Coordinates of C-alpha atoms in Angstrom, one line a residue:
Chain M
M1 CA -25.0 -2.7 27.3
L2 CA -21.3 -3.3 26.6
A3 CA -18.8 -0.7 28.0
L4 CA -17.2 -0.6 24.6
E5 CA -15.3 2.5 23.9
F6 CA -13.8 2.6 20.5
P7 CA -10.9 5.0 20.6
P8 CA -11.1 7.9 18.3
I9 CA -9.3 7.4 15.1
S10 CA -6.5 9.9 16.0
H11 CA -5.5 7.8 18.9
L12 CA -4.7 4.9 16.5
F13 CA -2.5 6.8 14.1
E14 CA -1.1 9.8 15.8
W15 CA 1.9 9.3 18.2
K16 CA 3.6 11.6 20.6
D17 CA 6.9 13.0 19.8
L18 CA 9.9 11.1 21.2
F19 CA 12.8 13.4 20.3
F20 CA 12.9 17.1 19.6
K21 CA 9.6 17.5 21.2
G22 CA 7.5 20.2 19.7
N23 CA 10.0 21.1 17.1
E24 CA 8.2 22.0 13.8
Y25 CA 10.7 20.3 11.5
F26 CA 12.6 17.7 13.5
A27 CA 10.1 16.3 15.8
F28 CA 10.6 12.5 15.8
N29 CA 7.9 10.1 16.7
K30 CA 7.3 6.3 16.5
V31 CA 6.5 6.5 12.9
A32 CA 9.7 8.1 12.0
L33 CA 11.7 5.7 14.4
L34 CA 10.2 2.7 12.7
C35 CA 11.0 4.0 9.2
V36 CA 14.7 4.5 10.4
I37 CA 14.9 1.1 12.0
S38 CA 13.4 -0.7 8.9
A39 CA 16.0 0.9 6.7
L40 CA 18.8 0.0 9.0
L41 CA 17.4 -3.6 9.2
V42 CA 17.2 -4.0 5.4
M43 CA 20.8 -2.5 5.1
A44 CA 22.1 -4.8 7.8
F45 CA 20.5 -7.9 6.4
F46 CA 21.9 -7.3 2.8
L47 CA 25.3 -6.3 4.2
A48 CA 25.4 -9.4 6.3
A49 CA 24.2 -11.5 3.4
S50 CA 26.9 -10.2 1.0
R51 CA 29.9 -9.8 3.3
K52 CA 31.5 -13.1 2.6
Q53 CA 30.7 -14.3 -0.9
A54 CA 31.2 -18.0 -0.7
L55 CA 30.7 -20.0 -3.8
V56 CA 28.4 -22.3 -1.9
P57 CA 26.1 -20.0 0.1
T58 CA 25.3 -21.0 3.6
G59 CA 23.3 -19.3 6.4
V60 CA 22.4 -15.7 6.0
Q61 CA 24.0 -15.5 2.6
N62 CA 21.7 -18.2 1.5
V63 CA 18.6 -16.4 2.7
G64 CA 19.8 -13.1 1.2
E65 CA 20.5 -14.6 -2.2
M66 CA 17.2 -16.4 -2.1
A67 CA 15.3 -13.2 -1.3
Y68 CA 17.1 -11.2 -4.0
G69 CA 16.3 -14.0 -6.5
V70 CA 12.7 -14.0 -5.7
V71 CA 12.5 -10.2 -6.6
E72 CA 14.6 -10.7 -9.7
D73 CA 12.8 -13.6 -11.0
N74 CA 9.1 -12.7 -10.1
I75 CA 9.2 -9.1 -10.6
V76 CA 12.1 -7.8 -12.6
V77 CA 12.5 -10.4 -15.4
E78 CA 8.8 -11.2 -15.3
V79 CA 7.8 -7.5 -16.0
M80 CA 10.8 -5.8 -17.5
G81 CA 12.5 -8.7 -19.3
E82 CA 16.2 -9.2 -19.6
K83 CA 16.9 -5.4 -20.0
G84 CA 15.5 -4.9 -16.5
R85 CA 18.3 -6.7 -14.7
P86 CA 20.3 -3.6 -13.7
W87 CA 17.2 -2.4 -11.9
T88 CA 17.1 -5.3 -9.6
P89 CA 19.1 -3.6 -6.8
F90 CA 16.7 -0.6 -6.6
L91 CA 13.6 -2.8 -6.9
A92 CA 14.9 -5.3 -4.3
S93 CA 15.6 -2.7 -1.8
L94 CA 12.4 -0.9 -2.4
F95 CA 10.5 -4.2 -2.0
F96 CA 12.3 -5.2 1.2
Y97 CA 12.0 -1.7 2.8
I98 CA 8.2 -1.6 2.1
L99 CA 7.9 -5.2 3.4
F100 CA 9.7 -4.4 6.6
L101 CA 7.6 -1.2 7.0
N102 CA 4.4 -3.3 6.4
L103 CA 5.4 -6.1 8.9
W104 CA 5.5 -3.8 11.8
E105 CA 1.8 -4.0 11.6
I106 CA 1.6 -7.6 13.1
F107 CA 5.0 -7.4 15.0
P108 CA 4.2 -8.0 18.7
F109 CA 4.4 -5.0 20.9
I110 CA 4.9 -2.6 18.0
Q111 CA 1.8 -3.3 16.0
F112 CA 1.8 -0.3 13.9
P113 CA 2.5 0.0 10.2
P114 CA 4.2 3.3 9.3
T115 CA 2.9 2.9 5.9
S116 CA -0.5 3.7 7.2
R117 CA 0.5 7.3 7.5
M118 CA 0.1 8.9 4.1
A119 CA 3.4 10.6 4.2
I120 CA 5.5 7.6 3.8
P121 CA 3.6 5.8 0.8
L122 CA 3.3 9.3 -0.7
F123 CA 7.0 9.8 -0.6
L124 CA 7.8 6.4 -2.0
A125 CA 5.3 7.0 -4.8
L126 CA 6.9 10.4 -5.6
Q127 CA 10.3 8.6 -5.8
T128 CA 8.8 6.2 -8.3
W129 CA 7.2 9.1 -10.1
V130 CA 10.5 11.1 -10.4
I131 CA 12.5 7.9 -11.4
Y132 CA 10.1 7.0 -14.3
L133 CA 9.9 10.5 -15.5
V134 CA 13.6 10.7 -15.7
V135 CA 14.0 7.4 -17.3
G136 CA 11.5 8.5 -19.9
F137 CA 13.3 11.8 -20.8
K138 CA 16.6 10.0 -20.8
H139 CA 15.6 7.1 -23.0
Q140 CA 13.1 9.1 -25.5
G141 CA 14.2 12.7 -25.1
L142 CA 11.3 15.2 -25.4
G143 CA 9.5 12.5 -27.5
Y144 CA 8.6 11.0 -24.1
I145 CA 5.9 13.5 -23.8
K146 CA 4.6 13.2 -27.3
N147 CA 4.6 9.3 -27.0
S148 CA 2.7 9.3 -23.7
L149 CA 0.2 12.0 -24.6
F150 CA -0.3 11.0 -28.3
P151 CA -0.4 7.2 -28.5
P152 CA 0.0 6.2 -32.2
G153 CA -2.8 4.5 -34.0
V154 CA -5.6 6.7 -32.8
P155 CA -7.8 8.7 -35.3
A156 CA -6.8 12.4 -35.0
A157 CA -10.1 13.5 -33.8
L158 CA -10.0 11.2 -30.9
Y159 CA -6.9 13.0 -29.5
L160 CA -9.2 15.6 -28.1
L161 CA -10.5 12.9 -25.9
V162 CA -7.5 10.5 -25.4
T163 CA -4.8 13.2 -24.6
P164 CA -6.3 14.6 -21.5
I165 CA -7.2 11.1 -20.2
E166 CA -3.6 10.0 -20.9
F167 CA -2.1 13.1 -19.2
V168 CA -4.1 12.6 -16.1
S169 CA -3.5 8.8 -15.9
V170 CA 0.2 8.9 -16.6
F171 CA 1.4 11.9 -14.9
I172 CA -1.1 12.3 -12.0
M173 CA -3.0 9.2 -11.2
R174 CA 0.0 7.0 -11.3
P175 CA 1.8 8.2 -8.1
F176 CA -1.6 9.0 -6.5
S177 CA -3.0 5.6 -6.9
L178 CA 0.3 3.9 -5.9
A179 CA 0.4 5.9 -2.8
V180 CA -3.3 5.5 -1.9
R181 CA -3.2 1.7 -2.5
L182 CA -0.4 1.1 -0.1
F183 CA -1.8 3.6 2.6
A184 CA -5.4 2.5 2.5
N185 CA -4.6 -1.1 2.6
L186 CA -2.5 -0.8 5.6
M187 CA -4.7 1.7 7.3
A188 CA -7.7 -0.6 6.8
G189 CA -5.7 -3.5 8.2
H190 CA -4.7 -1.7 11.2
I191 CA -8.2 -0.6 11.9
L192 CA -9.5 -4.1 11.4
L193 CA -7.2 -5.5 13.9
V194 CA -7.8 -2.7 16.5
V195 CA -11.6 -3.3 16.2
F196 CA -11.4 -7.0 16.9
F197 CA -8.8 -6.7 19.8
V198 CA -10.7 -3.7 21.3
L199 CA -13.8 -5.9 21.2
A200 CA -11.9 -8.7 22.9
A201 CA -10.5 -6.5 25.6
A202 CA -14.0 -5.1 26.3
L203 CA -15.5 -8.6 26.6
W204 CA -12.9 -9.7 29.1
S205 CA -14.8 -8.9 32.1
K206 CA -17.0 -10.4 34.9
T207 CA -20.3 -10.4 33.0
P208 CA -21.8 -13.5 31.3
L209 CA -20.6 -12.0 28.0
I210 CA -17.3 -13.6 28.5
I211 CA -18.4 -16.7 26.8
I212 CA -18.3 -15.1 23.5
W213 CA -14.8 -13.7 24.2
P214 CA -13.1 -16.4 22.1
L215 CA -14.8 -15.3 19.0
P216 CA -13.2 -11.9 18.4
V217 CA -9.8 -13.3 19.7
L218 CA -9.9 -16.1 17.0
V219 CA -11.1 -13.7 14.4
G220 CA -8.3 -11.4 15.4
I221 CA -5.6 -14.2 15.2
A222 CA -7.0 -15.3 11.8
L223 CA -6.8 -11.7 10.6
T224 CA -3.4 -11.3 11.7
G225 CA -2.5 -14.1 9.3
F226 CA -4.4 -12.2 6.7
E227 CA -2.6 -9.1 7.3
L228 CA 0.7 -10.9 7.0
M229 CA -0.4 -11.8 3.4
V230 CA -1.6 -8.3 2.8
A231 CA 1.8 -6.9 3.8
V232 CA 3.7 -9.2 1.4
I233 CA 1.1 -8.6 -1.5
Q234 CA 1.2 -4.7 -1.1
A235 CA 5.0 -4.7 -1.1
Y236 CA 4.9 -7.0 -4.1
I237 CA 2.4 -4.8 -6.0
F238 CA 4.1 -1.5 -5.2
T239 CA 7.4 -2.9 -6.5
M240 CA 5.9 -4.5 -9.5
L241 CA 4.0 -1.3 -10.6
T242 CA 7.2 0.6 -10.2
A243 CA 8.9 -1.9 -12.5
V244 CA 6.0 -1.6 -14.9
Y245 CA 6.1 2.2 -15.0
V246 CA 9.8 2.3 -15.4
S247 CA 9.8 -0.3 -18.3
D248 CA 6.9 1.7 -19.9
S249 CA 9.1 4.8 -19.9
M250 CA 12.0 3.1 -21.4
E251 CA 10.5 2.5 -24.8
A252 CA 7.8 4.2 -26.9
H253 CA 4.4 2.5 -27.4
H254 CA 4.1 0.6 -30.6
Chain K
M1 CA -29.7 29.7 24.6
E2 CA -32.3 28.4 22.3
F3 CA -30.1 29.3 19.4
L4 CA -27.1 27.4 21.0
L5 CA -29.5 24.3 21.4
A6 CA -30.6 24.5 17.8
E7 CA -27.0 24.7 16.6
T8 CA -26.0 21.6 18.7
A9 CA -29.0 19.6 17.2
A10 CA -28.0 20.7 13.7
N11 CA -24.4 19.7 14.3
E12 CA -25.5 16.3 15.5
L13 CA -27.7 16.0 12.6
V14 CA -24.9 16.7 10.2
D15 CA -22.7 14.2 12.1
G16 CA -25.2 11.4 11.9
L17 CA -26.0 12.2 8.2
S18 CA -22.4 12.2 7.3
A19 CA -21.9 8.9 8.9
I20 CA -24.8 7.4 7.0
G21 CA -23.5 8.9 3.9
A22 CA -20.0 7.5 4.4
G23 CA -21.4 4.0 5.1
I24 CA -23.6 4.0 2.1
G25 CA -20.9 5.6 -0.1
Y26 CA -18.3 3.0 0.8
G27 CA -20.8 0.2 0.2
F28 CA -21.5 1.3 -3.3
A29 CA -17.7 2.0 -3.9
A30 CA -17.1 -1.7 -3.1
I31 CA -19.6 -3.1 -5.6
G32 CA -17.7 -2.5 -8.8
P33 CA -14.3 -3.5 -7.8
G34 CA -15.8 -6.6 -6.0
L35 CA -17.4 -7.7 -9.3
G36 CA -14.4 -6.8 -11.2
I37 CA -11.8 -8.7 -9.1
G38 CA -14.1 -11.7 -8.9
Y39 CA -14.3 -11.9 -12.6
L40 CA -10.7 -11.1 -13.1
V41 CA -9.5 -13.8 -10.8
G42 CA -11.9 -16.3 -12.1
S43 CA -10.6 -15.8 -15.6
A44 CA -7.1 -15.9 -14.5
V45 CA -7.7 -19.3 -12.8
Q46 CA -9.3 -20.5 -15.9
A47 CA -6.3 -19.3 -18.0
M48 CA -3.8 -21.1 -15.5
A49 CA -5.9 -24.3 -15.7
R50 CA -5.9 -24.3 -19.4
Q51 CA -2.3 -23.5 -19.8
P52 CA -0.3 -24.3 -16.7
E53 CA 3.0 -23.5 -18.4
A54 CA 1.9 -19.8 -18.7
A55 CA 0.9 -19.6 -15.0
G56 CA 3.7 -17.2 -14.0
M57 CA 2.8 -14.8 -16.6
V58 CA -0.9 -14.9 -15.9
R59 CA -0.3 -14.4 -12.2
T60 CA 1.8 -11.3 -12.8
T61 CA -0.9 -9.8 -15.1
M62 CA -3.6 -10.9 -12.6
F63 CA -1.9 -9.0 -9.7
L64 CA -1.4 -5.9 -12.0
G65 CA -5.2 -6.0 -12.9
I66 CA -6.2 -6.5 -9.2
A67 CA -4.0 -3.5 -8.3
F68 CA -5.9 -1.3 -10.8
T69 CA -9.3 -2.5 -10.0
E70 CA -8.8 -2.4 -6.3
A71 CA -7.7 1.2 -6.4
L72 CA -11.3 2.2 -6.9
A73 CA -12.5 0.4 -3.8
L74 CA -9.6 2.0 -1.9
I75 CA -10.4 5.4 -3.1
G76 CA -13.8 4.8 -1.9
F77 CA -12.4 3.8 1.6
V78 CA -10.4 7.0 1.8
V79 CA -13.5 9.1 1.0
F80 CA -15.3 7.1 3.7
I81 CA -12.4 8.0 6.2
L82 CA -12.4 11.6 5.0
I83 CA -16.2 12.1 5.4
K84 CA -16.4 10.3 8.7
F85 CA -13.4 11.5 10.5
A86 CA -12.0 14.7 8.7

């Protein structure tokens, strides 16, 4: 009926090498290029914002301070309290890096979120993992393992049950679920947009079916707005969970 | 020749069944998190309406809860992708 050919999933997520073609280690494609560009954009934005530190901020400095303030007020102080303020630079750069990566999903002519390839969220999640482990050992010494595996106030017999669960959830599930959450949200969003725009492209033909062409287009536009929200929320959640894990490592459970 | 045909038919059967399994599996995986997130956000809205000055704290906690609940649905989605395409 419809000459609708949905592209195989590999065509949506696998890109040809751009530089160092075929090289096993240094091959460089659109995903890697977007990651580098996002990092440079974040750096350029904050350098431009902090270059001239006027007492009364104007222009890009105003935007930069507002953006930094949003992360500081809504994530750092809200989750970690006053002791978390030194962590704001790291968490703000993490938030904006992930946000810029996610926003490529709806950026015209790019329309591909690098975070929908598992490697990038996985690497970010492993970074969080290493950081909260290091913070835990630094603040609590070897007691960190004892405090996380044997939460106080539990009857001794229950440790048989609680300790394995705590071990899996603290040391394994945390980075895994962080990575999978970001990856799956962005991958699902990308597939969703592709489905509706492929449908719109297939309906744009000389058949009578063209009268329902506006439907997928309108849904696609609405979903683009929805994906904008998803991009912001996922960056927010990733950063907030990082803050939660780090502040959890800073002090023992009571 | 007949052996090859039988093998093709079996492969098609496996493909079709795995598509059905993936679809049903993801459908079931979405039930629990759907209920959970609905309940969670409902309670959070109630809390914010009762005590608007605590809205910021409630919102942060709500997003945390959503993140943990949603993880289950997303794992279901990943399993769907793995069954269907891997």
